[in-house]
Amino acid sequence: MFPPFKVKVAGLDKRAKYIMLMDIVPVDDCRYKFHNSRWIVAGKADPEMPKRIYIHPDSPSTGEQWMQKIVSFHKLKLTNNISDKHGFTILNSMHKYQPRFHLVRAADIMKLPFSTFRTFVFNETAFIAVTAYQNEKITQLKIDHNPFAKGFRDTGGGRSSKKIKMSEGGSQLHLPDGRQRPRGLSAAGPADDSDDDDDDEAAAAAASFDTDDDIRSGDVGSLTGHLRRGFAAGNLIPSLLAAGFGGHHHQLQQHQHAFLQQHQHQLQLHQQLQLQHQQLLLAAERQERRRRRDSSG
């Protein structure tokens, strides 16, 4: 993701462990286009893409470890491919989005469904997802600073000039239908614009916060509800993977094995209790029959 979303955290419990996550949500229900050097509303938004949560690969870590460094989400990747199986965040092109940073005090991914999420939103990080440059100044800015835009640094006419020429026309993204290869997405700020190379990643701006500040916070009800329903149904691991936690697949597999063992043990105990209960009922019935015989005799 470029430029990467970065945060500097402070005020955490040094010994406690935290999980840090990010999701990207629509700002409104509009579709945009770049016209006369500015973004304008071009119609109603396309159907919303499946929601995914990105968990920072260093999670969980202690508060001390998080506070010693800048937390960067540069590995978060965006796509417009609704069939993506790599855990990328799926967005619609020409739609405005807002990244949300979530902080969870939890030492284990398995505890996420029952943990309190604190959410931080930085309005200056909102962007419009695009697949082709609309603004030549942003094109040059990306050439100068994006480590992934190697295709734009080619000398001579070649690929570089072709890409820039295409961007001048403001090409429009079409959803994958089997005839067109899905392309990566890039981020354009609400007042300007950006694009991507085929192996490029999009982003939000850098920011910092202190957890003691009066910053907008809240509960990620949809995520916790999704995970809790999965837990109740015995499908917690698939629920976590569906929510976008694929980067921790090995750890999730270990948890799944332990969870299944525990579940099997609890099932055996439940069966034993049921058997004991049935035996008690039979004993009570026999005793009642004896009592009736004795009273009638």
mmCIF file of C-alpha atoms in Angstrom:
data_model
loop_
_atom_site.group_PDB
_atom_site.id
_atom_site.type_symbol
_atom_site.label_atom_id
_atom_site.label_comp_id
_atom_site.label_asym_id
_atom_site.label_seq_id
_atom_site.Cartn_x
_atom_site.Cartn_y
_atom_site.Cartn_z
ATOM 1 C CA MET A 1 0.000 0.000 0.000
ATOM 2 C CA PHE A 2 1.542 3.296 -1.067
ATOM 3 C CA PRO A 3 1.831 5.768 0.473
ATOM 4 C CA PRO A 4 1.509 3.567 3.549
ATOM 5 C CA PHE A 5 -0.891 4.290 6.382
ATOM 6 C CA LYS A 6 1.260 4.827 9.482
ATOM 7 C CA VAL A 7 0.413 5.540 13.097
ATOM 8 C CA LYS A 8 2.447 6.292 16.203
ATOM 9 C CA VAL A 9 0.807 4.912 19.319
ATOM 10 C CA ALA A 10 1.256 6.056 22.913
ATOM 11 C CA GLY A 11 -0.368 5.478 26.279
ATOM 12 C CA LEU A 12 -0.576 1.685 26.006
ATOM 13 C CA ASP A 13 -0.001 -0.721 28.862
ATOM 14 C CA LYS A 14 3.593 -1.833 28.313
ATOM 15 C CA ARG A 15 2.979 -5.393 29.480
ATOM 16 C CA ALA A 16 -0.418 -5.992 27.911
ATOM 17 C CA LYS A 17 -0.691 -7.388 24.410
ATOM 18 C CA TYR A 18 -2.558 -5.667 21.604
ATOM 19 C CA ILE A 19 -3.844 -6.595 18.164
ATOM 20 C CA MET A 20 -3.970 -3.870 15.515
ATOM 21 C CA LEU A 21 -6.276 -4.029 12.534
ATOM 22 C CA MET A 22 -7.516 -1.921 9.654
ATOM 23 C CA ASP A 23 -10.547 -1.922 7.425
ATOM 24 C CA ILE A 24 -11.617 0.438 4.642
ATOM 25 C CA VAL A 25 -15.250 1.518 4.425
ATOM 26 C CA PRO A 26 -17.246 3.604 1.904
ATOM 27 C CA VAL A 27 -17.609 7.289 2.755
ATOM 28 C CA ASP A 28 -20.909 7.693 0.909
ATOM 29 C CA ASP A 29 -23.181 6.038 -1.654
ATOM 30 C CA CYS A 30 -21.795 7.909 -4.671
ATOM 31 C CA ARG A 31 -19.645 7.129 -7.664
ATOM 32 C CA TYR A 32 -17.177 9.824 -8.769
ATOM 33 C CA LYS A 33 -15.405 10.997 -11.891
ATOM 34 C CA PHE A 34 -12.485 13.372 -12.449
ATOM 35 C CA HIS A 35 -13.754 16.307 -14.527
ATOM 36 C CA ASN A 36 -12.168 19.716 -15.151
ATOM 37 C CA SER A 37 -9.330 18.907 -12.738
ATOM 38 C CA ARG A 38 -11.603 18.025 -9.839
ATOM 39 C CA TRP A 39 -13.687 15.158 -8.511
ATOM 40 C CA ILE A 40 -17.456 15.367 -8.979
ATOM 41 C CA VAL A 41 -20.331 12.982 -8.232
ATOM 42 C CA ALA A 42 -21.152 10.858 -11.280
ATOM 43 C CA GLY A 43 -24.014 8.747 -9.980
ATOM 44 C CA LYS A 44 -25.063 6.185 -7.413
ATOM 45 C CA ALA A 45 -22.468 3.842 -5.947
ATOM 46 C CA ASP A 46 -21.986 0.322 -7.271
ATOM 47 C CA PRO A 47 -22.944 -2.588 -4.984
ATOM 48 C CA GLU A 48 -20.603 -2.711 -2.025
ATOM 49 C CA MET A 49 -17.734 -5.198 -2.142
ATOM 50 C CA PRO A 50 -17.294 -7.909 0.526
ATOM 51 C CA LYS A 51 -15.908 -6.453 3.757
ATOM 52 C CA ARG A 52 -12.481 -7.592 4.881
ATOM 53 C CA ILE A 53 -10.350 -6.779 7.889
ATOM 54 C CA TYR A 54 -6.556 -6.606 7.684
ATOM 55 C CA ILE A 55 -4.682 -7.663 10.799
ATOM 56 C CA HIS A 56 -1.194 -6.231 11.270
ATOM 57 C CA PRO A 57 1.340 -9.086 10.885
ATOM 58 C CA ASP A 58 3.116 -8.124 14.138
ATOM 59 C CA SER A 59 -0.059 -8.802 16.129
ATOM 60 C CA PRO A 60 -0.293 -9.605 18.931
ATOM 61 C CA SER A 61 2.577 -7.635 20.488
ATOM 62 C CA THR A 62 3.071 -5.903 23.812
ATOM 63 C CA GLY A 63 2.234 -2.259 24.261
ATOM 64 C CA GLU A 64 5.922 -1.570 24.787
ATOM 65 C CA GLN A 65 6.800 -3.128 21.423
ATOM 66 C CA TRP A 66 4.088 -1.174 19.599
ATOM 67 C CA MET A 67 5.135 2.139 21.161
ATOM 68 C CA GLN A 68 8.798 1.692 20.234
ATOM 69 C CA LYS A 69 8.110 1.984 16.506
ATOM 70 C CA ILE A 70 5.881 3.519 13.887
ATOM 71 C CA VAL A 71 3.106 1.079 13.034
ATOM 72 C CA SER A 72 2.967 0.788 9.250
ATOM 73 C CA PHE A 73 0.273 -0.895 7.167
ATOM 74 C CA HIS A 74 2.352 -0.901 3.979
ATOM 75 C CA LYS A 75 1.641 -4.605 3.384
ATOM 76 C CA LEU A 76 -2.107 -4.058 3.095
ATOM 77 C CA LYS A 77 -3.076 -4.649 -0.540
ATOM 78 C CA LEU A 78 -6.092 -3.453 -2.504
ATOM 79 C CA THR A 79 -7.869 -5.019 -5.454
ATOM 80 C CA ASN A 80 -11.068 -4.683 -7.458
ATOM 81 C CA ASN A 81 -11.277 -8.454 -7.984
ATOM 82 C CA ILE A 82 -14.415 -9.621 -6.185
ATOM 83 C CA SER A 83 -13.164 -13.230 -6.503
ATOM 84 C CA ASP A 84 -9.858 -12.480 -4.766
ATOM 85 C CA LYS A 85 -8.597 -15.397 -2.667
ATOM 86 C CA HIS A 86 -5.463 -13.739 -1.276
ATOM 87 C CA GLY A 87 -7.057 -11.732 1.512
ATOM 88 C CA PHE A 88 -6.686 -8.373 -0.267
ATOM 89 C CA THR A 89 -9.079 -5.559 0.586
ATOM 90 C CA ILE A 90 -11.681 -5.367 -2.218
ATOM 91 C CA LEU A 91 -12.834 -1.916 -3.362
ATOM 92 C CA ASN A 92 -14.808 -0.364 -6.203
ATOM 93 C CA SER A 93 -12.964 1.986 -8.520
ATOM 94 C CA MET A 94 -14.098 5.640 -8.583
ATOM 95 C CA HIS A 95 -15.610 5.377 -5.100
ATOM 96 C CA LYS A 96 -14.558 7.284 -1.991
ATOM 97 C CA TYR A 97 -13.263 5.341 1.005
ATOM 98 C CA GLN A 98 -12.179 5.933 4.589
ATOM 99 C CA PRO A 99 -9.532 3.769 6.303
ATOM 100 C CA ARG A 100 -10.302 2.880 9.931
ATOM 101 C CA PHE A 101 -7.641 1.862 12.440
ATOM 102 C CA HIS A 102 -8.700 -0.550 15.183
ATOM 103 C CA LEU A 103 -6.866 -1.208 18.442
ATOM 104 C CA VAL A 104 -7.757 -4.317 20.449
ATOM 105 C CA ARG A 105 -6.362 -5.262 23.833
ATOM 106 C CA ALA A 106 -6.079 -9.013 23.406
ATOM 107 C CA ALA A 107 -3.279 -11.557 23.640
ATOM 108 C CA ASP A 108 -4.849 -14.066 21.281
ATOM 109 C CA ILE A 109 -6.615 -13.846 17.928
ATOM 110 C CA MET A 110 -9.165 -16.336 19.257
ATOM 111 C CA LYS A 111 -10.282 -13.718 21.791
ATOM 112 C CA LEU A 112 -11.152 -11.143 19.123
ATOM 113 C CA PRO A 113 -14.874 -12.010 19.027
ATOM 114 C CA PHE A 114 -15.172 -11.130 22.715
ATOM 115 C CA SER A 115 -12.817 -8.160 22.853
ATOM 116 C CA THR A 116 -13.564 -4.440 22.862
ATOM 117 C CA PHE A 117 -12.501 -2.658 19.682
ATOM 118 C CA ARG A 118 -11.409 0.953 19.827
ATOM 119 C CA THR A 119 -11.628 2.632 16.451
ATOM 120 C CA PHE A 120 -9.706 5.678 15.205
ATOM 121 C CA VAL A 121 -10.695 7.559 12.060
ATOM 122 C CA PHE A 122 -8.466 10.192 10.444
ATOM 123 C CA ASN A 123 -10.554 12.132 7.947
ATOM 124 C CA GLU A 124 -7.471 13.328 6.071
ATOM 125 C CA THR A 125 -6.770 9.744 4.995
ATOM 126 C CA ALA A 126 -9.955 9.432 2.901
ATOM 127 C CA PHE A 127 -9.298 8.645 -0.759
ATOM 128 C CA ILE A 128 -10.920 7.730 -4.066
ATOM 129 C CA ALA A 129 -9.865 4.360 -5.473
ATOM 130 C CA VAL A 130 -8.764 4.465 -9.132
ATOM 131 C CA THR A 131 -7.000 2.234 -11.638
ATOM 132 C CA ALA A 132 -5.540 4.923 -13.886
ATOM 133 C CA TYR A 133 -3.922 8.290 -13.208
ATOM 134 C CA GLN A 134 -6.182 11.284 -13.666
ATOM 135 C CA ASN A 135 -3.712 13.999 -12.631
ATOM 136 C CA GLU A 136 -0.258 14.398 -14.224
ATOM 137 C CA LYS A 137 1.137 16.010 -11.069
ATOM 138 C CA ILE A 138 0.213 12.946 -9.062
ATOM 139 C CA THR A 139 1.753 10.806 -11.782
ATOM 140 C CA GLN A 140 5.079 12.556 -11.344
ATOM 141 C CA LEU A 141 4.799 12.483 -7.554
ATOM 142 C CA LYS A 142 4.335 8.743 -7.641
ATOM 143 C CA ILE A 143 7.221 8.258 -10.053
ATOM 144 C CA ASP A 144 9.451 10.141 -7.634
ATOM 145 C CA HIS A 145 8.394 8.403 -4.428
ATOM 146 C CA ASN A 146 6.625 5.096 -5.021
ATOM 147 C CA PRO A 147 9.064 2.161 -4.717
ATOM 148 C CA PHE A 148 6.562 -0.072 -6.542
ATOM 149 C CA ALA A 149 6.176 2.126 -9.635
ATOM 150 C CA LYS A 150 9.281 0.825 -11.374
ATOM 151 C CA GLY A 151 7.393 0.647 -14.683
ATOM 152 C CA PHE A 152 7.115 4.415 -14.749
ATOM 153 C CA ARG A 153 10.863 4.904 -14.424
ATOM 154 C CA ASP A 154 11.678 3.246 -17.738
ATOM 155 C CA THR A 155 13.672 5.556 -19.953
ATOM 156 C CA GLY A 156 12.433 6.537 -23.393
ATOM 157 C CA GLY A 157 8.940 6.072 -24.840
ATOM 158 C CA GLY A 158 8.230 2.446 -23.928
ATOM 159 C CA ARG A 159 5.913 1.507 -21.144
ATOM 160 C CA SER A 160 6.293 4.686 -19.130
ATOM 161 C CA SER A 161 4.962 7.077 -21.755
ATOM 162 C CA LYS A 162 2.192 4.644 -22.655
ATOM 163 C CA LYS A 163 0.937 4.471 -19.094
ATOM 164 C CA ILE A 164 0.980 8.237 -18.650
ATOM 165 C CA LYS A 165 -0.796 8.819 -21.947
ATOM 166 C CA MET A 166 -3.490 6.372 -20.967
ATOM 167 C CA SER A 167 -4.011 8.155 -17.671
ATOM 168 C CA GLU A 168 -4.671 11.463 -19.405
ATOM 169 C CA GLY A 169 -7.880 10.058 -20.809
ATOM 170 C CA GLY A 170 -9.040 8.930 -17.373
ATOM 171 C CA SER A 171 -9.667 5.260 -18.095
ATOM 172 C CA GLN A 172 -12.515 3.676 -16.192
ATOM 173 C CA LEU A 173 -12.474 0.383 -14.325
ATOM 174 C CA HIS A 174 -14.801 -2.455 -15.337
ATOM 175 C CA LEU A 175 -15.552 -5.213 -12.866
ATOM 176 C CA PRO A 176 -13.921 -8.565 -13.684
ATOM 177 C CA ASP A 177 -16.133 -10.597 -16.014
ATOM 178 C CA GLY A 178 -13.619 -13.113 -17.301
ATOM 179 C CA ARG A 179 -12.739 -10.983 -20.325
ATOM 180 C CA GLN A 180 -10.647 -8.444 -18.475
ATOM 181 C CA ARG A 181 -7.850 -9.098 -16.038
ATOM 182 C CA PRO A 182 -8.625 -7.557 -12.623
ATOM 183 C CA ARG A 183 -6.296 -4.720 -11.833
ATOM 184 C CA GLY A 184 -4.935 -3.389 -8.598
ATOM 185 C CA LEU A 185 -6.343 -0.216 -7.115
ATOM 186 C CA SER A 186 -4.682 2.969 -6.019
ATOM 187 C CA ALA A 187 -5.782 5.812 -3.803
ATOM 188 C CA ALA A 188 -6.575 9.355 -4.805
ATOM 189 C CA GLY A 189 -7.204 12.017 -2.188
ATOM 190 C CA PRO A 190 -10.573 13.783 -2.350
ATOM 191 C CA ALA A 191 -8.961 16.950 -3.735
ATOM 192 C CA ASP A 192 -6.414 15.302 -6.007
ATOM 193 C CA ASP A 193 -5.780 11.953 -7.661
ATOM 194 C CA SER A 194 -3.482 8.974 -7.937
ATOM 195 C CA ASP A 195 -3.222 5.607 -9.731
ATOM 196 C CA ASP A 196 -1.407 2.309 -9.681
ATOM 197 C CA ASP A 197 0.949 0.110 -11.599
ATOM 198 C CA ASP A 198 -0.037 -3.541 -12.035
ATOM 199 C CA ASP A 199 2.028 -4.481 -9.005
ATOM 200 C CA ASP A 200 1.229 -1.298 -7.119
ATOM 201 C CA GLU A 201 -0.600 -0.856 -3.868
ATOM 202 C CA ALA A 202 -2.806 1.968 -2.623
ATOM 203 C CA ALA A 203 -2.838 3.899 0.582
ATOM 204 C CA ALA A 204 -3.799 6.502 3.071
ATOM 205 C CA ALA A 205 -1.743 9.258 4.677
ATOM 206 C CA ALA A 206 0.459 8.975 7.752
ATOM 207 C CA ALA A 207 -0.932 10.040 11.113
ATOM 208 C CA SER A 208 -0.260 9.766 14.832
ATOM 209 C CA PHE A 209 -2.400 9.583 17.937
ATOM 210 C CA ASP A 210 -2.336 9.105 21.678
ATOM 211 C CA THR A 211 -4.877 6.681 23.118
ATOM 212 C CA ASP A 212 -5.660 9.160 25.894
ATOM 213 C CA ASP A 213 -6.705 11.849 23.400
ATOM 214 C CA ASP A 214 -10.355 12.571 22.682
ATOM 215 C CA ILE A 215 -10.382 10.757 19.352
ATOM 216 C CA ARG A 216 -13.449 9.268 17.755
ATOM 217 C CA SER A 217 -13.744 5.728 19.049
ATOM 218 C CA GLY A 218 -16.360 3.022 18.949
ATOM 219 C CA ASP A 219 -17.244 -0.626 18.695
ATOM 220 C CA VAL A 220 -16.878 -2.548 15.448
ATOM 221 C CA GLY A 221 -20.218 -4.262 15.858
ATOM 222 C CA SER A 222 -20.352 -5.893 12.446
ATOM 223 C CA LEU A 223 -16.951 -7.534 12.862
ATOM 224 C CA THR A 224 -17.448 -8.734 16.436
ATOM 225 C CA GLY A 225 -20.944 -9.935 15.591
ATOM 226 C CA HIS A 226 -19.604 -11.892 12.621
ATOM 227 C CA LEU A 227 -16.910 -13.538 14.726
ATOM 228 C CA ARG A 228 -19.238 -14.307 17.628
ATOM 229 C CA ARG A 229 -21.755 -15.975 15.330
ATOM 230 C CA GLY A 230 -18.932 -18.074 13.900
ATOM 231 C CA PHE A 231 -17.807 -19.031 17.402
ATOM 232 C CA ALA A 232 -21.323 -20.003 18.473
ATOM 233 C CA ALA A 233 -21.736 -22.154 15.376
ATOM 234 C CA GLY A 234 -18.387 -23.855 15.890
ATOM 235 C CA ASN A 235 -16.969 -22.184 12.780
ATOM 236 C CA LEU A 236 -14.663 -19.631 14.345
ATOM 237 C CA ILE A 237 -11.642 -20.394 12.172
ATOM 238 C CA PRO A 238 -13.513 -20.069 8.844
ATOM 239 C CA SER A 239 -15.104 -16.898 10.220
ATOM 240 C CA LEU A 240 -11.712 -15.421 10.995
ATOM 241 C CA LEU A 241 -10.421 -16.323 7.551
ATOM 242 C CA ALA A 242 -13.502 -14.842 5.904
ATOM 243 C CA ALA A 243 -12.970 -11.646 7.877
ATOM 244 C CA GLY A 244 -9.528 -11.283 6.359
ATOM 245 C CA PHE A 245 -7.191 -12.886 8.879
ATOM 246 C CA GLY A 246 -5.581 -15.179 6.310
ATOM 247 C CA GLY A 247 -2.109 -13.822 7.065
ATOM 248 C CA HIS A 248 -2.173 -15.721 10.344
ATOM 249 C CA HIS A 249 -3.278 -18.974 8.730
ATOM 250 C CA HIS A 250 -0.666 -21.176 10.447
ATOM 251 C CA GLN A 251 -1.502 -19.738 13.848
ATOM 252 C CA LEU A 252 -5.203 -20.156 13.136
ATOM 253 C CA GLN A 253 -4.648 -23.790 12.169
ATOM 254 C CA GLN A 254 -2.927 -24.399 15.508
ATOM 255 C CA HIS A 255 -5.808 -22.743 17.317
ATOM 256 C CA GLN A 256 -8.271 -24.755 15.271
ATOM 257 C CA HIS A 257 -6.575 -28.018 16.263
ATOM 258 C CA ALA A 258 -6.615 -27.043 19.936
ATOM 259 C CA PHE A 259 -10.205 -25.854 19.674
ATOM 260 C CA LEU A 260 -11.347 -29.092 18.033
ATOM 261 C CA GLN A 261 -9.598 -31.159 20.714
ATOM 262 C CA GLN A 262 -11.268 -29.128 23.437
ATOM 263 C CA HIS A 263 -14.614 -29.372 21.660
ATOM 264 C CA GLN A 264 -14.261 -33.156 21.352
ATOM 265 C CA HIS A 265 -13.419 -33.432 25.050
ATOM 266 C CA GLN A 266 -16.448 -31.325 25.988
ATOM 267 C CA LEU A 267 -18.632 -33.460 23.726
ATOM 268 C CA GLN A 268 -17.445 -36.621 25.488
ATOM 269 C CA LEU A 269 -18.197 -35.069 28.877
ATOM 270 C CA HIS A 270 -21.633 -34.055 27.651
ATOM 271 C CA GLN A 271 -22.352 -37.601 26.461
ATOM 272 C CA GLN A 272 -21.232 -39.001 29.826
ATOM 273 C CA LEU A 273 -23.508 -36.576 31.659
ATOM 274 C CA GLN A 274 -26.415 -37.548 29.418
ATOM 275 C CA LEU A 275 -25.791 -41.232 30.172
ATOM 276 C CA GLN A 276 -25.627 -40.562 33.911
ATOM 277 C CA HIS A 277 -28.834 -38.546 33.698
ATOM 278 C CA GLN A 278 -30.625 -41.391 31.910
ATOM 279 C CA GLN A 279 -29.389 -43.872 34.540
ATOM 280 C CA LEU A 280 -30.704 -41.635 37.318
ATOM 281 C CA LEU A 281 -34.098 -41.399 35.610
ATOM 282 C CA LEU A 282 -34.289 -45.193 35.275
ATOM 283 C CA ALA A 283 -33.330 -45.649 38.926
ATOM 284 C CA ALA A 284 -35.984 -43.141 39.971
ATOM 285 C CA GLU A 285 -38.623 -44.960 37.913
ATOM 286 C CA ARG A 286 -37.713 -48.327 39.479
ATOM 287 C CA GLN A 287 -37.880 -46.819 42.940
ATOM 288 C CA GLU A 288 -41.297 -45.301 42.193
ATOM 289 C CA ARG A 289 -42.639 -48.649 40.962
ATOM 290 C CA ARG A 290 -41.434 -50.363 44.153
ATOM 291 C CA ARG A 291 -43.110 -47.680 46.258
ATOM 292 C CA ARG A 292 -46.421 -48.176 44.450
ATOM 293 C CA ARG A 293 -46.250 -51.958 44.848
ATOM 294 C CA ASP A 294 -45.507 -51.621 48.544
ATOM 295 C CA SER A 295 -48.344 -49.145 49.085
ATOM 296 C CA SER A 296 -50.869 -51.294 47.189
ATOM 297 C CA GLY A 297 -49.890 -54.433 49.068
#
